[in-house]
Amino acid sequence: MEQEVLSYSLLEMAAKGGWIMIVLAILSLVAIYIFGKKLWLITKASKIDRYFMNDIQDYMNAGKIQSAKTLCAKYDSPIARMVEKGIDHRKKSLQEVQTAMENVGNVEVARLEKGLSGLASIAGGAPMLGFLGTVTGMIRAFFNMANSGNNVDITLLSGGIYEAMITTVGGLIVGIVAYFAYNFLVGRVSALTAGMDTATMDMIDILEALPAEVEEKE
């Protein structure tokens, strides 16, 4: 007598994981949304001409202050907003200029990092939910076995074991993907922050090299 071979699709296997798989599916959608939104914002914030600071220096040296501010307004970038703040404070001490620019930078970084904690929570929480499914699944398997008396049937155990194994795999997959996504975004924010620090120092150097009184031509 041939033994019947059972096969399941990924969706059918996931369904056997129980309600925890629904929670993991929701978490995965939330993680995708956070990742997509933050990646778009960070990419947008990073777009600025490579010669931006050179152009700012040329305008400042020529006394074209308004042209420099117009150039800053052209870019929707934290670096441009920091430089514009530095231009506004150009008549103050270099320490005050640096402080003003750093304050703007801190606000911009906080805006970019907003929501990343949710992605980190999913990275840490999803595997724990998977392990919770493992525990509840094994409890159900042993409960069914205990209630079966002396007539232990493997089919009584299969449901609980499926739930235990599938939720573990599901939780690990969601957690691992969210973990790498979080670290990728953190790396992008760190790279942008380094560029902002460089722009601050460049702006300080530009202002320091200007004559005491620059004739504004605009």
mmCIF file of C-alpha atoms in Angstrom:
data_model
loop_
_atom_site.group_PDB
_atom_site.id
_atom_site.type_symbol
_atom_site.label_atom_id
_atom_site.label_comp_id
_atom_site.label_asym_id
_atom_site.label_seq_id
_atom_site.Cartn_x
_atom_site.Cartn_y
_atom_site.Cartn_z
ATOM 1 C CA MET A 1 0.000 0.000 0.000
ATOM 2 C CA GLU A 2 1.488 3.301 -1.056
ATOM 3 C CA GLN A 3 1.771 6.004 1.589
ATOM 4 C CA GLU A 4 0.045 9.257 0.670
ATOM 5 C CA VAL A 5 2.464 12.127 0.356
ATOM 6 C CA LEU A 6 1.169 15.443 1.653
ATOM 7 C CA SER A 7 2.367 18.782 0.314
ATOM 8 C CA TYR A 8 1.535 22.301 1.408
ATOM 9 C CA SER A 9 1.990 25.711 -0.089
ATOM 10 C CA LEU A 10 3.766 28.396 1.904
ATOM 11 C CA LEU A 11 0.425 30.069 2.607
ATOM 12 C CA GLU A 12 -1.087 26.831 3.904
ATOM 13 C CA MET A 13 1.927 26.200 6.095
ATOM 14 C CA ALA A 14 1.765 29.747 7.458
ATOM 15 C CA ALA A 15 -1.928 29.249 8.261
ATOM 16 C CA LYS A 16 -1.012 26.310 10.459
ATOM 17 C CA GLY A 17 1.022 28.689 12.625
ATOM 18 C CA GLY A 18 -2.130 30.066 14.195
ATOM 19 C CA TRP A 19 -2.914 33.590 15.308
ATOM 20 C CA ILE A 20 0.713 34.472 15.979
ATOM 21 C CA MET A 21 1.412 34.271 12.251
ATOM 22 C CA ILE A 22 -1.240 36.956 11.717
ATOM 23 C CA VAL A 23 0.568 39.208 14.186
ATOM 24 C CA LEU A 24 3.887 38.497 12.457
ATOM 25 C CA ALA A 25 2.339 39.308 9.086
ATOM 26 C CA ILE A 26 1.116 42.661 10.432
ATOM 27 C CA LEU A 27 4.559 43.386 11.883
ATOM 28 C CA SER A 28 6.191 42.586 8.563
ATOM 29 C CA LEU A 29 3.896 45.046 6.771
ATOM 30 C CA VAL A 30 4.670 47.726 9.362
ATOM 31 C CA ALA A 31 8.408 47.061 8.949
ATOM 32 C CA ILE A 32 8.140 47.370 5.160
ATOM 33 C CA TYR A 33 6.239 50.654 5.522
ATOM 34 C CA ILE A 34 8.777 52.129 7.964
ATOM 35 C CA PHE A 35 11.717 51.018 5.845
ATOM 36 C CA GLY A 36 10.254 52.388 2.615
ATOM 37 C CA LYS A 37 9.262 55.718 4.145
ATOM 38 C CA LYS A 38 12.564 56.306 5.953
ATOM 39 C CA LEU A 39 14.634 55.218 2.944
ATOM 40 C CA TRP A 40 12.780 57.709 0.764
ATOM 41 C CA LEU A 41 13.269 60.524 3.295
ATOM 42 C CA ILE A 42 16.960 59.780 3.839
ATOM 43 C CA THR A 43 17.636 59.472 0.110
ATOM 44 C CA LYS A 44 15.845 62.758 -0.515
ATOM 45 C CA ALA A 45 17.771 64.462 2.297
ATOM 46 C CA SER A 46 21.089 63.224 0.898
ATOM 47 C CA LYS A 47 20.588 64.743 -2.550
ATOM 48 C CA ILE A 48 22.746 67.819 -2.878
ATOM 49 C CA ASP A 49 25.221 69.010 -5.479
ATOM 50 C CA ARG A 50 28.785 67.939 -4.786
ATOM 51 C CA TYR A 51 29.984 71.489 -5.480
ATOM 52 C CA PHE A 52 27.407 73.043 -3.158
ATOM 53 C CA MET A 53 29.914 74.293 -0.569
ATOM 54 C CA ASN A 54 32.237 75.595 -3.298
ATOM 55 C CA ASP A 55 29.368 77.642 -4.727
ATOM 56 C CA ILE A 56 28.512 78.940 -1.248
ATOM 57 C CA GLN A 57 32.118 79.995 -0.764
ATOM 58 C CA ASP A 58 32.177 81.806 -4.100
ATOM 59 C CA TYR A 59 28.964 83.682 -3.297
ATOM 60 C CA MET A 60 30.149 84.612 0.197
ATOM 61 C CA ASN A 61 33.525 85.838 -1.049
ATOM 62 C CA ALA A 62 31.774 87.931 -3.691
ATOM 63 C CA GLY A 63 29.384 89.398 -1.133
ATOM 64 C CA LYS A 64 26.373 87.776 -2.805
ATOM 65 C CA ILE A 65 24.691 86.788 0.429
ATOM 66 C CA GLN A 66 21.185 86.558 -1.022
ATOM 67 C CA SER A 67 22.413 84.342 -3.858
ATOM 68 C CA ALA A 68 23.973 82.022 -1.281
ATOM 69 C CA LYS A 69 20.697 81.836 0.656
ATOM 70 C CA THR A 70 18.756 81.250 -2.561
ATOM 71 C CA LEU A 71 21.061 78.362 -3.385
ATOM 72 C CA CYS A 72 20.400 76.864 0.064
ATOM 73 C CA ALA A 73 16.642 77.194 -0.433
ATOM 74 C CA LYS A 74 16.958 75.276 -3.695
ATOM 75 C CA TYR A 75 17.748 72.030 -1.860
ATOM 76 C CA ASP A 76 15.440 70.206 0.545
ATOM 77 C CA SER A 77 18.428 68.938 2.497
ATOM 78 C CA PRO A 78 19.586 69.170 6.132
ATOM 79 C CA ILE A 79 22.995 70.348 4.930
ATOM 80 C CA ALA A 80 21.456 73.237 2.984
ATOM 81 C CA ARG A 81 19.322 74.277 5.957
ATOM 82 C CA MET A 82 22.342 74.172 8.268
ATOM 83 C CA VAL A 83 24.399 76.296 5.898
ATOM 84 C CA GLU A 84 21.556 78.782 5.539
ATOM 85 C CA LYS A 85 21.443 79.080 9.330
ATOM 86 C CA GLY A 86 25.178 79.717 9.303
ATOM 87 C CA ILE A 87 24.735 82.478 6.723
ATOM 88 C CA ASP A 88 22.008 84.092 8.842
ATOM 89 C CA HIS A 89 24.383 84.129 11.829
ATOM 90 C CA ARG A 90 27.441 85.231 9.832
ATOM 91 C CA LYS A 91 27.850 88.461 11.820
ATOM 92 C CA LYS A 92 28.017 86.625 15.133
ATOM 93 C CA SER A 93 31.006 84.827 16.634
ATOM 94 C CA LEU A 94 32.182 81.583 15.038
ATOM 95 C CA GLN A 95 31.198 79.687 18.190
ATOM 96 C CA GLU A 96 27.662 81.029 17.973
ATOM 97 C CA VAL A 97 27.513 80.140 14.279
ATOM 98 C CA GLN A 98 28.663 76.592 14.985
ATOM 99 C CA THR A 99 26.163 76.202 17.824
ATOM 100 C CA ALA A 100 23.303 77.464 15.665
ATOM 101 C CA MET A 101 24.211 75.094 12.834
ATOM 102 C CA GLU A 102 24.581 72.146 15.195
ATOM 103 C CA ASN A 103 21.153 72.859 16.701
ATOM 104 C CA VAL A 104 19.622 72.711 13.237
ATOM 105 C CA GLY A 105 21.566 69.514 12.559
ATOM 106 C CA ASN A 106 20.306 67.876 15.743
ATOM 107 C CA VAL A 107 16.718 68.641 14.802
ATOM 108 C CA GLU A 108 17.249 67.247 11.293
ATOM 109 C CA VAL A 109 18.872 64.042 12.561
ATOM 110 C CA ALA A 110 16.063 63.529 15.079
ATOM 111 C CA ARG A 111 13.537 63.890 12.265
ATOM 112 C CA LEU A 112 15.347 61.326 10.136
ATOM 113 C CA GLU A 113 15.691 58.877 13.041
ATOM 114 C CA LYS A 114 12.045 59.160 14.038
ATOM 115 C CA GLY A 115 10.383 55.780 13.503
ATOM 116 C CA LEU A 116 13.585 53.760 13.435
ATOM 117 C CA SER A 117 12.943 52.637 17.007
ATOM 118 C CA GLY A 118 9.795 50.919 15.750
ATOM 119 C CA LEU A 119 11.838 48.959 13.232
ATOM 120 C CA ALA A 120 14.294 48.003 15.981
ATOM 121 C CA SER A 121 11.393 46.861 18.171
ATOM 122 C CA ILE A 122 10.103 44.630 15.390
ATOM 123 C CA ALA A 123 13.594 43.191 14.898
ATOM 124 C CA GLY A 124 13.735 42.242 18.566
ATOM 125 C CA GLY A 125 10.083 41.406 19.166
ATOM 126 C CA ALA A 126 9.285 39.222 16.151
ATOM 127 C CA PRO A 127 11.610 36.334 17.173
ATOM 128 C CA MET A 128 10.181 36.494 20.696
ATOM 129 C CA LEU A 129 6.667 36.173 19.293
ATOM 130 C CA GLY A 130 7.892 33.224 17.246
ATOM 131 C CA PHE A 131 9.240 31.552 20.366
ATOM 132 C CA LEU A 132 5.948 32.249 22.106
ATOM 133 C CA GLY A 133 4.253 30.356 19.298
ATOM 134 C CA THR A 134 6.713 27.522 19.861
ATOM 135 C CA VAL A 135 5.734 27.284 23.527
ATOM 136 C CA THR A 136 1.989 27.491 22.908
ATOM 137 C CA GLY A 137 2.249 24.968 20.080
ATOM 138 C CA MET A 138 4.134 22.447 22.201
ATOM 139 C CA ILE A 139 1.684 22.958 25.053
ATOM 140 C CA ARG A 140 -1.175 22.175 22.693
ATOM 141 C CA ALA A 141 0.644 19.112 21.366
ATOM 142 C CA PHE A 142 1.262 17.700 24.840
ATOM 143 C CA PHE A 143 -2.278 18.600 25.908
ATOM 144 C CA ASN A 144 -3.695 16.619 22.998
ATOM 145 C CA MET A 145 -1.390 13.732 23.778
ATOM 146 C CA ALA A 146 -2.426 13.725 27.450
ATOM 147 C CA ASN A 147 -6.122 13.703 26.555
ATOM 148 C CA SER A 148 -5.721 10.848 24.089
ATOM 149 C CA GLY A 149 -5.119 8.295 26.828
ATOM 150 C CA ASN A 150 -3.403 5.184 25.614
ATOM 151 C CA ASN A 151 -4.431 5.772 22.008
ATOM 152 C CA VAL A 152 -1.756 8.247 20.993
ATOM 153 C CA ASP A 153 -2.189 9.287 17.354
ATOM 154 C CA ILE A 154 0.510 11.267 15.609
ATOM 155 C CA THR A 155 -2.179 13.410 13.983
ATOM 156 C CA LEU A 156 -3.103 14.706 17.433
ATOM 157 C CA LEU A 157 0.386 16.092 17.787
ATOM 158 C CA SER A 158 0.887 17.429 14.285
ATOM 159 C CA GLY A 159 -1.182 20.588 14.744
ATOM 160 C CA GLY A 160 0.735 21.736 17.804
ATOM 161 C CA ILE A 161 4.103 20.807 16.329
ATOM 162 C CA TYR A 162 3.309 22.664 13.102
ATOM 163 C CA GLU A 163 2.382 25.742 15.125
ATOM 164 C CA ALA A 164 5.576 25.455 17.177
ATOM 165 C CA MET A 165 7.956 25.143 14.231
ATOM 166 C CA ILE A 166 6.265 27.510 11.778
ATOM 167 C CA THR A 167 5.925 30.395 14.219
ATOM 168 C CA THR A 168 9.602 30.056 15.112
ATOM 169 C CA VAL A 169 10.631 30.261 11.466
ATOM 170 C CA GLY A 170 8.211 33.121 10.793
ATOM 171 C CA GLY A 171 9.407 35.129 13.777
ATOM 172 C CA LEU A 172 13.065 34.657 12.846
ATOM 173 C CA ILE A 173 12.489 35.666 9.217
ATOM 174 C CA VAL A 174 10.643 38.862 10.162
ATOM 175 C CA GLY A 175 13.166 39.682 12.890
ATOM 176 C CA ILE A 176 16.245 39.093 10.736
ATOM 177 C CA VAL A 177 14.925 41.152 7.822
ATOM 178 C CA ALA A 178 13.886 43.987 10.158
ATOM 179 C CA TYR A 179 17.293 43.862 11.878
ATOM 180 C CA PHE A 180 19.233 44.257 8.628
ATOM 181 C CA ALA A 181 16.814 46.942 7.413
ATOM 182 C CA TYR A 182 17.275 48.897 10.651
ATOM 183 C CA ASN A 183 21.063 48.748 10.500
ATOM 184 C CA PHE A 184 21.036 49.759 6.837
ATOM 185 C CA LEU A 185 18.999 52.875 7.619
ATOM 186 C CA VAL A 186 21.152 53.701 10.644
ATOM 187 C CA GLY A 187 24.199 53.499 8.386
ATOM 188 C CA ARG A 188 22.609 55.880 5.880
ATOM 189 C CA VAL A 189 21.743 58.357 8.656
ATOM 190 C CA SER A 190 25.294 58.125 10.041
ATOM 191 C CA ALA A 191 26.744 58.856 6.604
ATOM 192 C CA LEU A 192 24.460 61.884 6.238
ATOM 193 C CA THR A 193 25.386 63.059 9.736
ATOM 194 C CA ALA A 194 29.075 62.892 8.809
ATOM 195 C CA GLY A 195 28.335 65.046 5.759
ATOM 196 C CA MET A 196 26.513 67.551 7.961
ATOM 197 C CA ASP A 197 29.497 67.766 10.320
ATOM 198 C CA THR A 198 31.787 68.355 7.363
ATOM 199 C CA ALA A 199 29.511 71.087 6.032
ATOM 200 C CA THR A 200 29.533 72.786 9.436
ATOM 201 C CA MET A 201 33.322 72.858 9.537
ATOM 202 C CA ASP A 202 33.485 74.064 5.937
ATOM 203 C CA MET A 203 31.065 76.887 6.718
ATOM 204 C CA ILE A 204 33.112 77.913 9.747
ATOM 205 C CA ASP A 205 36.236 77.983 7.556
ATOM 206 C CA ILE A 206 34.443 80.107 4.943
ATOM 207 C CA LEU A 207 33.291 82.639 7.509
ATOM 208 C CA GLU A 208 36.661 82.699 9.209
ATOM 209 C CA ALA A 209 38.388 83.497 5.918
ATOM 210 C CA LEU A 210 36.026 86.372 5.081
ATOM 211 C CA PRO A 211 37.174 89.949 5.659
ATOM 212 C CA ALA A 212 35.843 91.639 8.781
ATOM 213 C CA GLU A 213 33.354 93.587 6.685
ATOM 214 C CA VAL A 214 32.085 92.008 3.489
ATOM 215 C CA GLU A 215 30.358 94.380 1.099
ATOM 216 C CA GLU A 216 27.005 92.882 0.294
ATOM 217 C CA LYS A 217 26.232 93.393 -3.379
ATOM 218 C CA GLU A 218 22.616 92.355 -3.125
#
